[in-house]
Amino acid sequence: YKIVTADLSYKKKLLYDNYRLNNQSKRNAEQKFLGHDGCFKSRTDHLLRALESQGIYIDKNSNILDYGCGDGITLENLQSKNYRNLSGYDPNFKKSNGSLNERGFDITNSFDNFKTNFDFILSVHCLEHVDKTSQFFKDLHKVLKEDGTVIIQVPNIHCNPVDFLIYDHFHHFSIKSLSCLSEKQGFK
């Protein structure tokens, strides 16, 4: 296994200087997926069911961080399912767009602002947009409880090779490459 790195800062500047959070969808329009039962389910529902099928249950009182929360749709869906201690991090979050904070979420664009450590950190289709993965994992280590769990969901390049064409994806992962990267950064 070999990690190849490149300076992608020019690409990041072009893409994210004037980036709008979740500018590709309408508010409250979380992506829907067809479930095995033939019904459409939200990305959050799909994620929770997938975790439960692996014996991972998130207690409703757990401290949960959504890393790369965008416009907060995952947080809203978790809140609607009675999860209580919800926070979000997004590097593009601006306090002037404080509607997420007004809805009761602790949202920030700086890891220094968190006053608690988290039982669970969700990163849903975010890591592929991060140019410095080592900083991503350092940030997680800073705010994750000793016995905490990180859940990273990214496109699987083996299932979707067209993902190579997505311009704002700095990285592409398979299950094996994500596992190797996570282990190299100190996660089991």
JSON list of C-alpha atoms in Angstrom, two decimals:
[
{"chain": "A", "resi": 1, "resn": "TYR", "atom": "CA", "xyz": [0.00, 0.00, 0.00]},
{"chain": "A", "resi": 2, "resn": "LYS", "atom": "CA", "xyz": [1.39, 3.37, -0.99]},
{"chain": "A", "resi": 3, "resn": "ILE", "atom": "CA", "xyz": [-0.01, 6.84, -0.29]},
{"chain": "A", "resi": 4, "resn": "VAL", "atom": "CA", "xyz": [0.60, 9.39, -2.99]},
{"chain": "A", "resi": 5, "resn": "THR", "atom": "CA", "xyz": [0.14, 13.03, -2.05]},
{"chain": "A", "resi": 6, "resn": "ALA", "atom": "CA", "xyz": [0.04, 16.19, -4.08]},
{"chain": "A", "resi": 7, "resn": "ASP", "atom": "CA", "xyz": [-0.40, 19.86, -3.36]},
{"chain": "A", "resi": 8, "resn": "LEU", "atom": "CA", "xyz": [-4.05, 20.48, -4.10]},
{"chain": "A", "resi": 9, "resn": "SER", "atom": "CA", "xyz": [-4.31, 23.85, -2.37]},
{"chain": "A", "resi": 10, "resn": "TYR", "atom": "CA", "xyz": [-4.90, 25.69, -5.67]},
{"chain": "A", "resi": 11, "resn": "LYS", "atom": "CA", "xyz": [-7.90, 23.43, -6.34]},
{"chain": "A", "resi": 12, "resn": "LYS", "atom": "CA", "xyz": [-9.23, 23.97, -2.82]},
{"chain": "A", "resi": 13, "resn": "LYS", "atom": "CA", "xyz": [-8.96, 27.75, -3.20]},
{"chain": "A", "resi": 14, "resn": "LEU", "atom": "CA", "xyz": [-10.81, 27.69, -6.53]},
{"chain": "A", "resi": 15, "resn": "LEU", "atom": "CA", "xyz": [-13.59, 25.47, -5.19]},
{"chain": "A", "resi": 16, "resn": "TYR", "atom": "CA", "xyz": [-14.16, 26.64, -1.67]},
{"chain": "A", "resi": 17, "resn": "ASP", "atom": "CA", "xyz": [-13.45, 30.38, -1.54]},
{"chain": "A", "resi": 18, "resn": "ASN", "atom": "CA", "xyz": [-17.05, 31.14, -2.49]},
{"chain": "A", "resi": 19, "resn": "TYR", "atom": "CA", "xyz": [-18.59, 27.80, -1.59]},
{"chain": "A", "resi": 20, "resn": "ARG", "atom": "CA", "xyz": [-22.18, 27.72, -0.43]},
{"chain": "A", "resi": 21, "resn": "LEU", "atom": "CA", "xyz": [-23.22, 24.97, 1.94]},
{"chain": "A", "resi": 22, "resn": "ASN", "atom": "CA", "xyz": [-25.22, 22.24, 0.24]},
{"chain": "A", "resi": 23, "resn": "ASN", "atom": "CA", "xyz": [-25.82, 24.39, -2.80]},
{"chain": "A", "resi": 24, "resn": "GLN", "atom": "CA", "xyz": [-26.88, 21.42, -4.91]},
{"chain": "A", "resi": 25, "resn": "SER", "atom": "CA", "xyz": [-30.09, 20.60, -3.07]},
{"chain": "A", "resi": 26, "resn": "LYS", "atom": "CA", "xyz": [-33.18, 22.29, -1.73]},
{"chain": "A", "resi": 27, "resn": "ARG", "atom": "CA", "xyz": [-33.54, 22.75, 2.04]},
{"chain": "A", "resi": 28, "resn": "ASN", "atom": "CA", "xyz": [-34.83, 19.71, 3.85]},
{"chain": "A", "resi": 29, "resn": "ALA", "atom": "CA", "xyz": [-34.18, 17.57, 0.79]},
{"chain": "A", "resi": 30, "resn": "GLU", "atom": "CA", "xyz": [-31.87, 14.87, 2.11]},
{"chain": "A", "resi": 31, "resn": "GLN", "atom": "CA", "xyz": [-30.92, 12.32, -0.51]},
{"chain": "A", "resi": 32, "resn": "LYS", "atom": "CA", "xyz": [-33.19, 9.28, -0.61]},
{"chain": "A", "resi": 33, "resn": "PHE", "atom": "CA", "xyz": [-32.08, 5.73, -1.31]},
{"chain": "A", "resi": 34, "resn": "LEU", "atom": "CA", "xyz": [-34.09, 2.69, -2.26]},
{"chain": "A", "resi": 35, "resn": "GLY", "atom": "CA", "xyz": [-33.99, 0.22, 0.63]},
{"chain": "A", "resi": 36, "resn": "HIS", "atom": "CA", "xyz": [-34.07, -3.57, 0.46]},
{"chain": "A", "resi": 37, "resn": "ASP", "atom": "CA", "xyz": [-37.74, -3.38, 1.37]},
{"chain": "A", "resi": 38, "resn": "GLY", "atom": "CA", "xyz": [-38.55, -1.35, -1.76]},
{"chain": "A", "resi": 39, "resn": "CYS", "atom": "CA", "xyz": [-39.13, 1.89, 0.16]},
{"chain": "A", "resi": 40, "resn": "PHE", "atom": "CA", "xyz": [-37.12, 5.07, -0.17]},
{"chain": "A", "resi": 41, "resn": "LYS", "atom": "CA", "xyz": [-35.20, 6.06, 2.94]},
{"chain": "A", "resi": 42, "resn": "SER", "atom": "CA", "xyz": [-33.17, 9.14, 3.81]},
{"chain": "A", "resi": 43, "resn": "ARG", "atom": "CA", "xyz": [-29.40, 8.92, 3.91]},
{"chain": "A", "resi": 44, "resn": "THR", "atom": "CA", "xyz": [-29.59, 9.24, 7.71]},
{"chain": "A", "resi": 45, "resn": "ASP", "atom": "CA", "xyz": [-32.10, 6.36, 7.99]},
{"chain": "A", "resi": 46, "resn": "HIS", "atom": "CA", "xyz": [-29.96, 4.24, 5.69]},
{"chain": "A", "resi": 47, "resn": "LEU", "atom": "CA", "xyz": [-26.84, 4.98, 7.76]},
{"chain": "A", "resi": 48, "resn": "LEU", "atom": "CA", "xyz": [-28.53, 4.19, 11.09]},
{"chain": "A", "resi": 49, "resn": "ARG", "atom": "CA", "xyz": [-29.94, 0.90, 9.75]},
{"chain": "A", "resi": 50, "resn": "ALA", "atom": "CA", "xyz": [-26.57, -0.09, 8.29]},
{"chain": "A", "resi": 51, "resn": "LEU", "atom": "CA", "xyz": [-24.92, 0.56, 11.67]},
{"chain": "A", "resi": 52, "resn": "GLU", "atom": "CA", "xyz": [-27.58, -1.42, 13.51]},
{"chain": "A", "resi": 53, "resn": "SER", "atom": "CA", "xyz": [-27.09, -4.34, 11.12]},
{"chain": "A", "resi": 54, "resn": "GLN", "atom": "CA", "xyz": [-23.46, -4.38, 12.31]},
{"chain": "A", "resi": 55, "resn": "GLY", "atom": "CA", "xyz": [-24.46, -4.22, 15.98]},
{"chain": "A", "resi": 56, "resn": "ILE", "atom": "CA", "xyz": [-23.65, -0.51, 16.39]},
{"chain": "A", "resi": 57, "resn": "TYR", "atom": "CA", "xyz": [-26.38, 1.39, 18.20]},
{"chain": "A", "resi": 58, "resn": "ILE", "atom": "CA", "xyz": [-26.18, 5.10, 18.93]},
{"chain": "A", "resi": 59, "resn": "ASP", "atom": "CA", "xyz": [-27.81, 5.96, 22.23]},
{"chain": "A", "resi": 60, "resn": "LYS", "atom": "CA", "xyz": [-30.21, 8.91, 22.00]},
{"chain": "A", "resi": 61, "resn": "ASN", "atom": "CA", "xyz": [-28.25, 10.71, 24.77]},
{"chain": "A", "resi": 62, "resn": "SER", "atom": "CA", "xyz": [-24.83, 10.26, 23.16]},
{"chain": "A", "resi": 63, "resn": "ASN", "atom": "CA", "xyz": [-22.78, 13.33, 22.28]},
{"chain": "A", "resi": 64, "resn": "ILE", "atom": "CA", "xyz": [-22.73, 13.27, 18.48]},
{"chain": "A", "resi": 65, "resn": "LEU", "atom": "CA", "xyz": [-20.63, 15.39, 16.13]},
{"chain": "A", "resi": 66, "resn": "ASP", "atom": "CA", "xyz": [-21.44, 15.68, 12.43]},
{"chain": "A", "resi": 67, "resn": "TYR", "atom": "CA", "xyz": [-18.07, 16.49, 10.82]},
{"chain": "A", "resi": 68, "resn": "GLY", "atom": "CA", "xyz": [-18.80, 18.33, 7.57]},
{"chain": "A", "resi": 69, "resn": "CYS", "atom": "CA", "xyz": [-22.39, 19.09, 8.58]},
{"chain": "A", "resi": 70, "resn": "GLY", "atom": "CA", "xyz": [-23.08, 21.42, 5.64]},
{"chain": "A", "resi": 71, "resn": "ASP", "atom": "CA", "xyz": [-26.55, 22.85, 6.06]},
{"chain": "A", "resi": 72, "resn": "GLY", "atom": "CA", "xyz": [-27.36, 20.53, 8.97]},
{"chain": "A", "resi": 73, "resn": "ILE", "atom": "CA", "xyz": [-29.78, 18.14, 7.29]},
{"chain": "A", "resi": 74, "resn": "THR", "atom": "CA", "xyz": [-28.25, 15.08, 9.02]},
{"chain": "A", "resi": 75, "resn": "LEU", "atom": "CA", "xyz": [-28.45, 16.87, 12.38]},
{"chain": "A", "resi": 76, "resn": "GLU", "atom": "CA", "xyz": [-32.10, 17.75, 11.72]},
{"chain": "A", "resi": 77, "resn": "ASN", "atom": "CA", "xyz": [-32.92, 14.15, 10.85]},
{"chain": "A", "resi": 78, "resn": "LEU", "atom": "CA", "xyz": [-31.19, 12.90, 13.99]},
{"chain": "A", "resi": 79, "resn": "GLN", "atom": "CA", "xyz": [-33.04, 15.51, 16.06]},
{"chain": "A", "resi": 80, "resn": "SER", "atom": "CA", "xyz": [-36.35, 14.36, 14.55]},
{"chain": "A", "resi": 81, "resn": "LYS", "atom": "CA", "xyz": [-35.48, 10.85, 15.82]},
{"chain": "A", "resi": 82, "resn": "ASN", "atom": "CA", "xyz": [-34.99, 12.25, 19.35]},
{"chain": "A", "resi": 83, "resn": "TYR", "atom": "CA", "xyz": [-31.20, 12.32, 19.43]},
{"chain": "A", "resi": 84, "resn": "ARG", "atom": "CA", "xyz": [-30.43, 15.13, 21.86]},
{"chain": "A", "resi": 85, "resn": "ASN", "atom": "CA", "xyz": [-26.77, 16.16, 22.08]},
{"chain": "A", "resi": 86, "resn": "LEU", "atom": "CA", "xyz": [-25.97, 17.19, 18.53]},
{"chain": "A", "resi": 87, "resn": "SER", "atom": "CA", "xyz": [-23.09, 19.32, 17.29]},
{"chain": "A", "resi": 88, "resn": "GLY", "atom": "CA", "xyz": [-21.67, 20.09, 13.89]},
{"chain": "A", "resi": 89, "resn": "TYR", "atom": "CA", "xyz": [-18.41, 21.16, 12.35]},
{"chain": "A", "resi": 90, "resn": "ASP", "atom": "CA", "xyz": [-18.05, 22.60, 8.88]},
{"chain": "A", "resi": 91, "resn": "PRO", "atom": "CA", "xyz": [-15.07, 24.67, 7.73]},
{"chain": "A", "resi": 92, "resn": "ASN", "atom": "CA", "xyz": [-17.41, 26.75, 5.57]},
{"chain": "A", "resi": 93, "resn": "PHE", "atom": "CA", "xyz": [-19.84, 27.57, 8.38]},
{"chain": "A", "resi": 94, "resn": "LYS", "atom": "CA", "xyz": [-20.19, 31.28, 9.07]},
{"chain": "A", "resi": 95, "resn": "LYS", "atom": "CA", "xyz": [-21.82, 32.60, 12.25]},
{"chain": "A", "resi": 96, "resn": "SER", "atom": "CA", "xyz": [-23.81, 34.98, 10.05]},
{"chain": "A", "resi": 97, "resn": "ASN", "atom": "CA", "xyz": [-25.57, 31.87, 8.72]},
{"chain": "A", "resi": 98, "resn": "GLY", "atom": "CA", "xyz": [-26.53, 31.06, 12.30]},
{"chain": "A", "resi": 99, "resn": "SER", "atom": "CA", "xyz": [-29.86, 29.41, 11.57]},
{"chain": "A", "resi": 100, "resn": "LEU", "atom": "CA", "xyz": [-28.34, 26.05, 12.56]},
{"chain": "A", "resi": 101, "resn": "ASN", "atom": "CA", "xyz": [-27.39, 27.42, 15.97]},
{"chain": "A", "resi": 102, "resn": "GLU", "atom": "CA", "xyz": [-30.86, 28.95, 16.26]},
{"chain": "A", "resi": 103, "resn": "ARG", "atom": "CA", "xyz": [-32.31, 25.46, 15.74]},
{"chain": "A", "resi": 104, "resn": "GLY", "atom": "CA", "xyz": [-30.45, 24.27, 18.84]},
{"chain": "A", "resi": 105, "resn": "PHE", "atom": "CA", "xyz": [-27.31, 22.82, 17.30]},
{"chain": "A", "resi": 106, "resn": "ASP", "atom": "CA", "xyz": [-23.81, 23.71, 18.45]},
{"chain": "A", "resi": 107, "resn": "ILE", "atom": "CA", "xyz": [-22.20, 24.43, 15.07]},
{"chain": "A", "resi": 108, "resn": "THR", "atom": "CA", "xyz": [-18.72, 25.79, 14.53]},
{"chain": "A", "resi": 109, "resn": "ASN", "atom": "CA", "xyz": [-15.97, 26.14, 11.97]},
{"chain": "A", "resi": 110, "resn": "SER", "atom": "CA", "xyz": [-13.19, 25.64, 14.56]},
{"chain": "A", "resi": 111, "resn": "PHE", "atom": "CA", "xyz": [-12.35, 22.59, 16.63]},
{"chain": "A", "resi": 112, "resn": "ASP", "atom": "CA", "xyz": [-11.10, 24.88, 19.39]},
{"chain": "A", "resi": 113, "resn": "ASN", "atom": "CA", "xyz": [-14.73, 25.90, 20.10]},
{"chain": "A", "resi": 114, "resn": "PHE", "atom": "CA", "xyz": [-15.92, 22.49, 21.33]},
{"chain": "A", "resi": 115, "resn": "LYS", "atom": "CA", "xyz": [-16.32, 22.22, 25.09]},
{"chain": "A", "resi": 116, "resn": "THR", "atom": "CA", "xyz": [-17.11, 18.51, 25.14]},
{"chain": "A", "resi": 117, "resn": "ASN", "atom": "CA", "xyz": [-15.74, 15.30, 23.69]},
{"chain": "A", "resi": 118, "resn": "PHE", "atom": "CA", "xyz": [-17.94, 13.10, 21.56]},
{"chain": "A", "resi": 119, "resn": "ASP", "atom": "CA", "xyz": [-19.18, 9.53, 21.85]},
{"chain": "A", "resi": 120, "resn": "PHE", "atom": "CA", "xyz": [-19.79, 9.37, 18.10]},
{"chain": "A", "resi": 121, "resn": "ILE", "atom": "CA", "xyz": [-18.41, 11.35, 15.20]},
{"chain": "A", "resi": 122, "resn": "LEU", "atom": "CA", "xyz": [-20.20, 11.01, 11.88]},
{"chain": "A", "resi": 123, "resn": "SER", "atom": "CA", "xyz": [-18.52, 12.08, 8.68]},
{"chain": "A", "resi": 124, "resn": "VAL", "atom": "CA", "xyz": [-20.98, 11.52, 5.87]},
{"chain": "A", "resi": 125, "resn": "HIS", "atom": "CA", "xyz": [-19.56, 12.08, 2.40]},
{"chain": "A", "resi": 126, "resn": "CYS", "atom": "CA", "xyz": [-17.05, 14.60, 3.68]},
{"chain": "A", "resi": 127, "resn": "LEU", "atom": "CA", "xyz": [-13.58, 13.02, 3.77]},
{"chain": "A", "resi": 128, "resn": "GLU", "atom": "CA", "xyz": [-13.32, 12.89, -0.01]},
{"chain": "A", "resi": 129, "resn": "HIS", "atom": "CA", "xyz": [-13.55, 16.71, 0.02]},
{"chain": "A", "resi": 130, "resn": "VAL", "atom": "CA", "xyz": [-10.72, 17.16, 2.55]},
{"chain": "A", "resi": 131, "resn": "ASP", "atom": "CA", "xyz": [-7.34, 17.91, 1.03]},
{"chain": "A", "resi": 132, "resn": "LYS", "atom": "CA", "xyz": [-5.30, 17.20, 4.19]},
{"chain": "A", "resi": 133, "resn": "THR", "atom": "CA", "xyz": [-6.50, 13.88, 5.57]},
{"chain": "A", "resi": 134, "resn": "SER", "atom": "CA", "xyz": [-3.89, 13.84, 8.34]},
{"chain": "A", "resi": 135, "resn": "GLN", "atom": "CA", "xyz": [-5.39, 17.06, 9.78]},
{"chain": "A", "resi": 136, "resn": "PHE", "atom": "CA", "xyz": [-8.87, 15.53, 9.49]},
{"chain": "A", "resi": 137, "resn": "PHE", "atom": "CA", "xyz": [-7.81, 12.60, 11.68]},
{"chain": "A", "resi": 138, "resn": "LYS", "atom": "CA", "xyz": [-5.93, 14.85, 14.14]},
{"chain": "A", "resi": 139, "resn": "ASP", "atom": "CA", "xyz": [-9.13, 16.87, 14.55]},
{"chain": "A", "resi": 140, "resn": "LEU", "atom": "CA", "xyz": [-11.09, 13.70, 15.26]},
{"chain": "A", "resi": 141, "resn": "HIS", "atom": "CA", "xyz": [-8.57, 12.56, 17.88]},
{"chain": "A", "resi": 142, "resn": "LYS", "atom": "CA", "xyz": [-8.88, 15.98, 19.61]},
{"chain": "A", "resi": 143, "resn": "VAL", "atom": "CA", "xyz": [-12.61, 15.70, 20.25]},
{"chain": "A", "resi": 144, "resn": "LEU", "atom": "CA", "xyz": [-13.34, 11.95, 20.37]},
{"chain": "A", "resi": 145, "resn": "LYS", "atom": "CA", "xyz": [-13.84, 10.28, 23.75]},
{"chain": "A", "resi": 146, "resn": "GLU", "atom": "CA", "xyz": [-11.38, 7.51, 24.62]},
{"chain": "A", "resi": 147, "resn": "ASP", "atom": "CA", "xyz": [-14.04, 4.84, 23.94]},
{"chain": "A", "resi": 148, "resn": "GLY", "atom": "CA", "xyz": [-15.72, 6.84, 21.15]},
{"chain": "A", "resi": 149, "resn": "THR", "atom": "CA", "xyz": [-16.61, 5.70, 17.65]},
{"chain": "A", "resi": 150, "resn": "VAL", "atom": "CA", "xyz": [-15.95, 7.40, 14.32]},
{"chain": "A", "resi": 151, "resn": "ILE", "atom": "CA", "xyz": [-18.24, 6.55, 11.42]},
{"chain": "A", "resi": 152, "resn": "ILE", "atom": "CA", "xyz": [-16.94, 7.61, 8.02]},
{"chain": "A", "resi": 153, "resn": "GLN", "atom": "CA", "xyz": [-19.08, 7.22, 4.93]},
{"chain": "A", "resi": 154, "resn": "VAL", "atom": "CA", "xyz": [-17.46, 7.93, 1.56]},
{"chain": "A", "resi": 155, "resn": "PRO", "atom": "CA", "xyz": [-18.09, 6.84, -2.02]},
{"chain": "A", "resi": 156, "resn": "ASN", "atom": "CA", "xyz": [-16.51, 3.44, -2.68]},
{"chain": "A", "resi": 157, "resn": "ILE", "atom": "CA", "xyz": [-14.42, 3.80, -5.82]},
{"chain": "A", "resi": 158, "resn": "HIS", "atom": "CA", "xyz": [-14.75, 0.07, -6.58]},
{"chain": "A", "resi": 159, "resn": "CYS", "atom": "CA", "xyz": [-18.55, 0.37, -6.67]},
{"chain": "A", "resi": 160, "resn": "ASN", "atom": "CA", "xyz": [-18.60, 3.75, -8.39]},
{"chain": "A", "resi": 161, "resn": "PRO", "atom": "CA", "xyz": [-15.55, 4.37, -10.60]},
{"chain": "A", "resi": 162, "resn": "VAL", "atom": "CA", "xyz": [-17.29, 7.43, -12.08]},
{"chain": "A", "resi": 163, "resn": "ASP", "atom": "CA", "xyz": [-16.41, 9.13, -8.78]},
{"chain": "A", "resi": 164, "resn": "PHE", "atom": "CA", "xyz": [-12.98, 9.80, -10.32]},
{"chain": "A", "resi": 165, "resn": "LEU", "atom": "CA", "xyz": [-14.74, 12.44, -12.44]},
{"chain": "A", "resi": 166, "resn": "ILE", "atom": "CA", "xyz": [-16.15, 14.41, -9.49]},
{"chain": "A", "resi": 167, "resn": "TYR", "atom": "CA", "xyz": [-14.14, 17.61, -9.52]},
{"chain": "A", "resi": 168, "resn": "ASP", "atom": "CA", "xyz": [-14.37, 18.52, -5.83]},
{"chain": "A", "resi": 169, "resn": "HIS", "atom": "CA", "xyz": [-13.33, 15.06, -4.60]},
{"chain": "A", "resi": 170, "resn": "PHE", "atom": "CA", "xyz": [-9.69, 15.36, -3.58]},
{"chain": "A", "resi": 171, "resn": "HIS", "atom": "CA", "xyz": [-9.46, 11.67, -2.64]},
{"chain": "A", "resi": 172, "resn": "HIS", "atom": "CA", "xyz": [-11.05, 8.41, -3.70]},
{"chain": "A", "resi": 173, "resn": "PHE", "atom": "CA", "xyz": [-11.41, 5.45, -1.36]},
{"chain": "A", "resi": 174, "resn": "SER", "atom": "CA", "xyz": [-12.07, 1.76, -1.31]},
{"chain": "A", "resi": 175, "resn": "ILE", "atom": "CA", "xyz": [-12.89, -0.10, 1.89]},
{"chain": "A", "resi": 176, "resn": "LYS", "atom": "CA", "xyz": [-9.27, -1.29, 2.06]},
{"chain": "A", "resi": 177, "resn": "SER", "atom": "CA", "xyz": [-7.68, 2.13, 1.43]},
{"chain": "A", "resi": 178, "resn": "LEU", "atom": "CA", "xyz": [-9.92, 3.85, 4.00]},
{"chain": "A", "resi": 179, "resn": "SER", "atom": "CA", "xyz": [-9.14, 1.13, 6.56]},
{"chain": "A", "resi": 180, "resn": "CYS", "atom": "CA", "xyz": [-5.40, 1.46, 5.94]},
{"chain": "A", "resi": 181, "resn": "LEU", "atom": "CA", "xyz": [-5.53, 5.26, 6.19]},
{"chain": "A", "resi": 182, "resn": "SER", "atom": "CA", "xyz": [-7.59, 5.12, 9.41]},
{"chain": "A", "resi": 183, "resn": "GLU", "atom": "CA", "xyz": [-5.20, 2.61, 11.00]},
{"chain": "A", "resi": 184, "resn": "LYS", "atom": "CA", "xyz": [-2.18, 4.66, 9.97]},
{"chain": "A", "resi": 185, "resn": "GLN", "atom": "CA", "xyz": [-3.77, 7.65, 11.74]},
{"chain": "A", "resi": 186, "resn": "GLY", "atom": "CA", "xyz": [-4.26, 5.69, 14.99]},
{"chain": "A", "resi": 187, "resn": "PHE", "atom": "CA", "xyz": [-7.80, 4.32, 14.65]},
{"chain": "A", "resi": 188, "resn": "LYS", "atom": "CA", "xyz": [-8.76, 0.65, 14.96]}
]
